[in-house]
CSV table of C-alpha atoms in Angstrom, one decimal:
chain,number,residue,atom,x,y,z
A,1,UNK,CA,-3.6,30.0,-19.7
A,2,UNK,CA,-4.4,27.9,-23.2
A,3,UNK,CA,-6.3,30.6,-23.9
A,4,UNK,CA,-4.5,33.5,-22.9
A,5,UNK,CA,-1.1,32.6,-21.7
A,6,UNK,CA,-1.5,33.8,-18.2
A,7,UNK,CA,-4.0,33.4,-15.2
A,8,UNK,CA,-4.5,35.0,-12.0
A,9,UNK,CA,-5.6,32.8,-8.8
A,10,UNK,CA,-6.8,35.3,-5.8
A,11,UNK,CA,-5.9,35.1,-2.4
A,12,UNK,CA,-3.1,32.3,-2.8
A,13,UNK,CA,-0.9,33.3,0.3
A,14,UNK,CA,-2.4,34.3,3.7
A,15,UNK,CA,-1.2,37.6,4.2
A,16,UNK,CA,0.6,36.8,7.5
A,17,UNK,CA,2.8,34.3,4.7
A,18,UNK,CA,3.1,37.5,2.3
A,19,UNK,CA,4.6,39.6,5.6
A,20,UNK,CA,6.6,37.5,6.4
A,21,UNK,CA,7.9,37.6,3.1
A,22,UNK,CA,9.1,40.7,3.3
A,23,UNK,CA,9.9,41.3,6.7
A,24,UNK,CA,13.0,39.0,6.0
A,25,UNK,CA,13.2,40.9,2.5
A,26,UNK,CA,13.4,43.9,3.7
A,27,UNK,CA,17.4,44.8,4.6
A,28,UNK,CA,18.4,43.3,1.3
A,29,UNK,CA,15.4,45.5,-0.5
A,30,UNK,CA,17.0,49.6,1.9
A,31,UNK,CA,20.5,48.0,-0.1
A,32,UNK,CA,19.3,47.6,-3.6
A,33,UNK,CA,19.8,50.7,-5.9
A,34,UNK,CA,17.3,51.9,-8.1
A,35,UNK,CA,17.6,50.8,-11.7
A,36,UNK,CA,19.6,52.3,-13.7
A,37,UNK,CA,17.2,52.5,-17.3
A,38,UNK,CA,13.6,53.1,-18.4
A,39,UNK,CA,13.9,49.5,-18.9
A,40,UNK,CA,14.7,48.2,-15.2
A,41,UNK,CA,13.4,51.3,-13.7
A,42,UNK,CA,15.0,54.5,-12.5
A,43,UNK,CA,12.4,54.9,-9.5
A,44,UNK,CA,11.6,50.7,-8.7
A,45,UNK,CA,14.1,48.4,-7.2
A,46,UNK,CA,14.6,44.9,-8.2
A,47,UNK,CA,16.3,42.5,-5.8
A,48,UNK,CA,17.7,39.1,-6.2
A,49,UNK,CA,18.7,35.8,-4.0
A,50,UNK,CA,15.1,35.5,-2.5
A,51,UNK,CA,16.6,31.6,-2.2
A,52,UNK,CA,19.3,32.4,0.1
A,53,UNK,CA,18.2,35.6,2.0
A,54,UNK,CA,14.0,33.9,2.6
A,55,UNK,CA,13.6,31.0,4.0
A,56,UNK,CA,9.9,31.7,3.4
A,57,UNK,CA,11.0,32.2,0.4
A,58,UNK,CA,12.6,28.8,-1.0
A,59,UNK,CA,8.4,27.5,0.8
A,60,UNK,CA,6.3,29.3,-1.5
A,61,UNK,CA,9.5,28.4,-4.8
A,62,UNK,CA,8.2,24.4,-4.6
A,63,UNK,CA,4.4,25.5,-3.9
A,64,UNK,CA,1.4,22.7,-4.6
A,65,UNK,CA,0.2,25.5,-7.0
A,66,UNK,CA,3.8,26.5,-8.9
A,67,UNK,CA,4.7,22.7,-9.4
A,68,UNK,CA,1.1,21.8,-11.2
A,69,UNK,CA,0.8,24.8,-13.7
A,70,UNK,CA,4.7,24.9,-14.0
A,71,UNK,CA,4.8,20.9,-15.2
A,72,UNK,CA,2.2,22.0,-17.4
A,73,UNK,CA,3.1,24.5,-19.0
A,74,UNK,CA,6.7,23.0,-20.0
A,75,UNK,CA,5.4,19.2,-20.4
A,76,UNK,CA,7.7,18.9,-23.3
A,77,UNK,CA,10.3,18.7,-21.1
A,78,UNK,CA,11.9,16.7,-19.0
A,79,UNK,CA,12.1,18.4,-16.0
A,80,UNK,CA,11.7,21.7,-15.1
A,81,UNK,CA,13.8,24.9,-12.9
A,82,UNK,CA,13.3,28.0,-10.9
A,83,UNK,CA,15.1,30.6,-13.2
A,84,UNK,CA,14.9,33.7,-11.8
A,85,UNK,CA,13.5,34.7,-7.9
A,86,UNK,CA,13.4,39.1,-7.7
A,87,UNK,CA,11.1,41.3,-5.4
A,88,UNK,CA,10.0,44.0,-7.4
A,89,UNK,CA,9.8,47.8,-5.2
A,90,UNK,CA,7.6,49.6,-7.9
A,91,UNK,CA,8.5,53.0,-6.4
A,92,UNK,CA,5.7,56.5,-6.8
A,93,UNK,CA,7.1,57.8,-10.1
A,94,UNK,CA,7.3,54.3,-11.5
A,95,UNK,CA,7.4,54.6,-15.7
A,96,UNK,CA,5.5,51.8,-17.8
A,97,UNK,CA,8.1,49.6,-19.4
A,98,UNK,CA,8.1,48.6,-23.5
A,99,UNK,CA,6.3,45.7,-23.6
A,100,UNK,CA,9.1,42.6,-24.1
A,101,UNK,CA,8.1,38.5,-24.0
A,102,UNK,CA,10.3,37.2,-21.0
A,103,UNK,CA,11.3,34.2,-23.8
A,104,UNK,CA,13.7,36.4,-25.5
A,105,UNK,CA,16.1,35.7,-22.3
A,106,UNK,CA,17.3,33.3,-24.4
A,107,UNK,CA,19.9,35.6,-26.7
A,108,UNK,CA,16.1,36.7,-28.5
A,109,UNK,CA,15.8,32.8,-29.6
A,110,UNK,CA,12.9,32.2,-31.8
A,111,UNK,CA,11.1,29.3,-30.1
A,112,UNK,CA,8.7,27.2,-31.8
A,113,UNK,CA,5.6,29.4,-31.6
A,114,UNK,CA,4.7,25.9,-29.8
A,115,UNK,CA,7.1,25.2,-27.2
A,116,UNK,CA,7.2,26.7,-24.2
A,117,UNK,CA,11.0,27.1,-22.1
A,118,UNK,CA,9.4,29.1,-19.2
A,119,UNK,CA,6.7,29.7,-16.9
A,120,UNK,CA,6.3,33.0,-14.0
A,121,UNK,CA,4.7,33.7,-11.3
A,122,UNK,CA,4.3,37.5,-10.2
A,123,UNK,CA,3.3,37.0,-6.9
A,124,UNK,CA,1.2,40.6,-5.1
A,125,UNK,CA,3.0,41.6,-1.7
A,126,UNK,CA,0.9,44.9,-1.9
A,127,UNK,CA,-3.0,45.0,-4.1
A,128,UNK,CA,-1.8,45.3,-7.3
A,129,UNK,CA,-4.1,48.4,-9.1
A,130,UNK,CA,-4.4,50.1,-12.2
A,131,UNK,CA,-3.7,53.5,-10.3
A,132,UNK,CA,0.0,51.9,-9.0
A,133,UNK,CA,1.7,50.6,-11.5
A,134,UNK,CA,0.3,47.0,-12.2
A,135,UNK,CA,1.7,45.0,-14.2
A,136,UNK,CA,0.2,45.6,-17.6
A,137,UNK,CA,-0.8,42.3,-19.9
A,138,UNK,CA,-1.9,41.7,-23.6
A,139,UNK,CA,-4.6,38.8,-23.8
A,140,UNK,CA,-4.3,36.5,-26.5
A,141,UNK,CA,-0.4,37.9,-27.5
A,142,UNK,CA,1.6,34.4,-27.8
A,143,UNK,CA,1.8,35.1,-31.2
A,144,UNK,CA,2.9,38.9,-31.9
A,145,UNK,CA,5.6,41.0,-32.4
A,146,UNK,CA,5.9,42.5,-28.9
A,147,UNK,CA,6.4,45.9,-31.0
A,148,UNK,CA,2.8,45.6,-32.9
A,149,UNK,CA,1.7,45.7,-29.1
A,150,UNK,CA,0.8,49.4,-27.7
A,151,UNK,CA,-0.4,50.0,-24.3
A,152,UNK,CA,-4.0,50.3,-25.3
A,153,UNK,CA,-3.7,46.5,-26.5
A,154,UNK,CA,-2.9,46.0,-22.5
A,155,UNK,CA,-5.2,45.8,-19.2
A,156,UNK,CA,-3.8,46.1,-15.7
A,157,UNK,CA,-3.7,42.2,-13.9
A,158,UNK,CA,-6.0,44.6,-11.4
A,159,UNK,CA,-5.0,41.7,-8.2
A,160,UNK,CA,-5.1,41.6,-3.9
A,161,UNK,CA,-1.8,41.2,-2.0
A,162,UNK,CA,-1.6,37.3,-1.9
A,163,UNK,CA,-2.8,36.4,-5.5
A,164,UNK,CA,-0.4,35.5,-8.3
A,165,UNK,CA,0.1,36.1,-11.5
A,166,UNK,CA,1.1,33.4,-14.1
A,167,UNK,CA,2.2,34.0,-17.5
A,168,UNK,CA,4.3,31.8,-20.5
A,169,UNK,CA,7.2,33.6,-21.1
A,170,UNK,CA,6.0,34.1,-25.7
A,171,UNK,CA,3.0,36.4,-23.0
A,172,UNK,CA,3.7,40.6,-24.0
A,173,UNK,CA,3.6,42.2,-21.2
A,174,UNK,CA,5.2,44.8,-19.0
A,175,UNK,CA,5.2,47.4,-16.1
A,176,UNK,CA,2.7,50.4,-15.2
A,177,UNK,CA,3.5,53.6,-14.0
A,178,UNK,CA,3.3,54.0,-10.9
A,179,UNK,CA,1.3,57.2,-10.5
A,180,UNK,CA,-0.2,56.8,-6.5
A,181,UNK,CA,1.7,57.5,-3.4
A,182,UNK,CA,2.4,54.1,-2.4
A,183,UNK,CA,4.9,51.7,-3.0
A,184,UNK,CA,3.7,48.3,-5.1
A,185,UNK,CA,5.9,45.6,-4.5
A,186,UNK,CA,5.7,41.7,-5.6
A,187,UNK,CA,7.7,39.2,-6.5
A,188,UNK,CA,9.1,36.7,-9.6
A,189,UNK,CA,9.7,33.0,-9.4
A,190,UNK,CA,10.0,32.0,-13.2
A,191,UNK,CA,10.7,28.4,-13.9
A,192,UNK,CA,12.1,27.1,-17.0
A,193,UNK,CA,13.3,24.0,-18.9
A,194,UNK,CA,15.8,21.7,-17.5
A,195,UNK,CA,18.0,21.9,-20.5
A,196,UNK,CA,18.3,26.3,-20.8
A,197,UNK,CA,20.7,28.6,-18.7
A,198,UNK,CA,18.7,29.4,-15.5
A,199,UNK,CA,18.1,33.9,-16.3
A,200,UNK,CA,19.7,34.4,-12.3
A,201,UNK,CA,23.1,31.9,-11.2
A,202,UNK,CA,21.1,30.5,-8.5
A,203,UNK,CA,24.9,28.3,-7.9
A,204,UNK,CA,26.1,31.4,-7.0
A,205,UNK,CA,22.7,32.2,-5.2
A,206,UNK,CA,23.3,29.2,-3.4
A,207,UNK,CA,27.0,27.7,-3.5
A,208,UNK,CA,27.5,23.9,-2.0
A,209,UNK,CA,27.7,25.2,2.1
A,210,UNK,CA,25.1,26.8,2.0
A,211,UNK,CA,22.9,24.6,-0.6
A,212,UNK,CA,23.4,21.1,1.5
A,213,UNK,CA,21.6,23.7,4.4
A,214,UNK,CA,18.0,22.9,2.0
A,215,UNK,CA,16.1,20.2,1.2
A,216,UNK,CA,16.1,18.3,-1.5
A,217,UNK,CA,13.1,19.5,-2.6
A,218,UNK,CA,14.0,23.1,-2.6
A,219,UNK,CA,18.2,21.9,-4.1
A,220,UNK,CA,16.0,20.1,-7.1
A,221,UNK,CA,14.2,23.2,-8.0
A,222,UNK,CA,17.1,25.1,-7.8
A,223,UNK,CA,18.8,23.4,-10.5
A,224,UNK,CA,20.5,20.1,-8.3
A,225,UNK,CA,19.3,17.4,-10.6
A,226,UNK,CA,19.8,16.5,-14.4
A,227,UNK,CA,17.6,19.0,-16.7
A,228,UNK,CA,17.4,16.1,-19.3
A,229,UNK,CA,19.2,12.5,-19.4
A,230,UNK,CA,22.7,13.9,-19.8
A,231,UNK,CA,22.6,17.7,-19.0
A,232,UNK,CA,23.9,18.8,-15.7
A,233,UNK,CA,26.0,16.0,-14.4
A,234,UNK,CA,28.3,16.2,-12.4
A,235,UNK,CA,31.9,14.4,-11.8
A,236,UNK,CA,32.7,11.0,-13.2
A,237,UNK,CA,28.7,11.8,-15.1
A,238,UNK,CA,27.1,11.3,-11.3
A,239,UNK,CA,23.9,12.0,-11.0
A,240,UNK,CA,24.6,15.9,-9.0
A,241,UNK,CA,22.8,15.6,-5.8
A,242,UNK,CA,24.8,12.5,-4.8
A,243,UNK,CA,27.4,14.4,-5.7
A,244,UNK,CA,27.2,17.3,-3.2
A,245,UNK,CA,26.5,15.4,-0.8
A,246,UNK,CA,29.3,13.0,-0.9
A,247,UNK,CA,26.8,9.8,-1.5
A,248,UNK,CA,28.5,6.8,-3.6
A,249,UNK,CA,26.6,6.9,-6.5
A,250,UNK,CA,26.8,4.9,-9.8
A,251,UNK,CA,27.5,6.8,-13.1
A,252,UNK,CA,24.1,7.5,-14.8
A,253,UNK,CA,23.3,6.0,-17.8
A,254,UNK,CA,21.5,7.8,-20.5
A,255,UNK,CA,19.8,4.7,-22.3
A,256,UNK,CA,18.0,4.5,-18.4
A,257,UNK,CA,17.7,8.3,-17.7
A,258,UNK,CA,16.5,9.2,-21.2
A,259,UNK,CA,13.1,6.7,-20.7
A,260,UNK,CA,11.2,8.9,-18.6
A,261,UNK,CA,12.0,12.0,-21.2
A,262,UNK,CA,8.8,14.3,-22.3
A,263,UNK,CA,10.2,14.0,-26.1
A,264,UNK,CA,8.9,10.9,-28.2
A,265,UNK,CA,12.2,10.6,-30.0
A,266,UNK,CA,14.5,10.7,-26.6
A,267,UNK,CA,12.7,7.9,-25.5
A,268,UNK,CA,13.6,5.9,-29.0
A,269,UNK,CA,16.8,6.8,-28.6
A,270,UNK,CA,17.1,5.1,-25.6
A,271,UNK,CA,15.2,1.9,-27.2
A,272,UNK,CA,17.3,1.8,-29.8
A,273,UNK,CA,20.1,2.1,-27.9
A,274,UNK,CA,19.2,-0.4,-24.7
A,275,UNK,CA,19.1,-2.9,-28.0
A,276,UNK,CA,21.8,-2.4,-29.3
A,277,UNK,CA,23.9,-3.2,-25.7
A,278,UNK,CA,22.1,-6.2,-25.8
């Protein structure tokens, strides 16, 4: 990850888990239209809302591998959260995507080259081969403008069913052309810093009446948590989880919450506030 911006971890999920997820999602996949343009894929279906639609997906978004890697990549932020779930079904004839960086979703904001706000996991729900349009990636492209990358600069991410392609938001990549007679399927679970807006609106996917049925670990991951010392509170400056469940709570004290911040400047601010209070 540090050298190339991505890694492939083989055979993470047993085939039974993959098949269970696909079984839960099949009705939703069948109802998903093909994409409206070349980038989304006019022979590609992109099915979302997996947190609400699939119990297996809810377990997957808090997988220990995800939490460990995303925690390292996004360590410059106090907390990280799920940004997007998308099950991609690339049908025969689906053409290659324009090479791009996914962190550009935040209005093309020029994040510093050494500051990561996104970490993504593309789970292979079928085998990924060059013939069926496996994602193509440009190794070490973190600091390169996507316009400078051609298909010749990329390599296919070939991996077996149950494996996962992990990459940060700065890596130039894009779906390949499916020249096979099979549908290639994969699941993107994307994570972002707790202080940026999530790509998929998880509060519409899992509104309070649905969210209350989920484990608290899942709720924190989909955004029912503080993103940093003052980001995402609810009610009268209260923890969102307490408000969600109607629990008695003490209002959040910013100086206390900031002591656990990833940012040294925020921790120093907390100390200064505490000293003035005394």
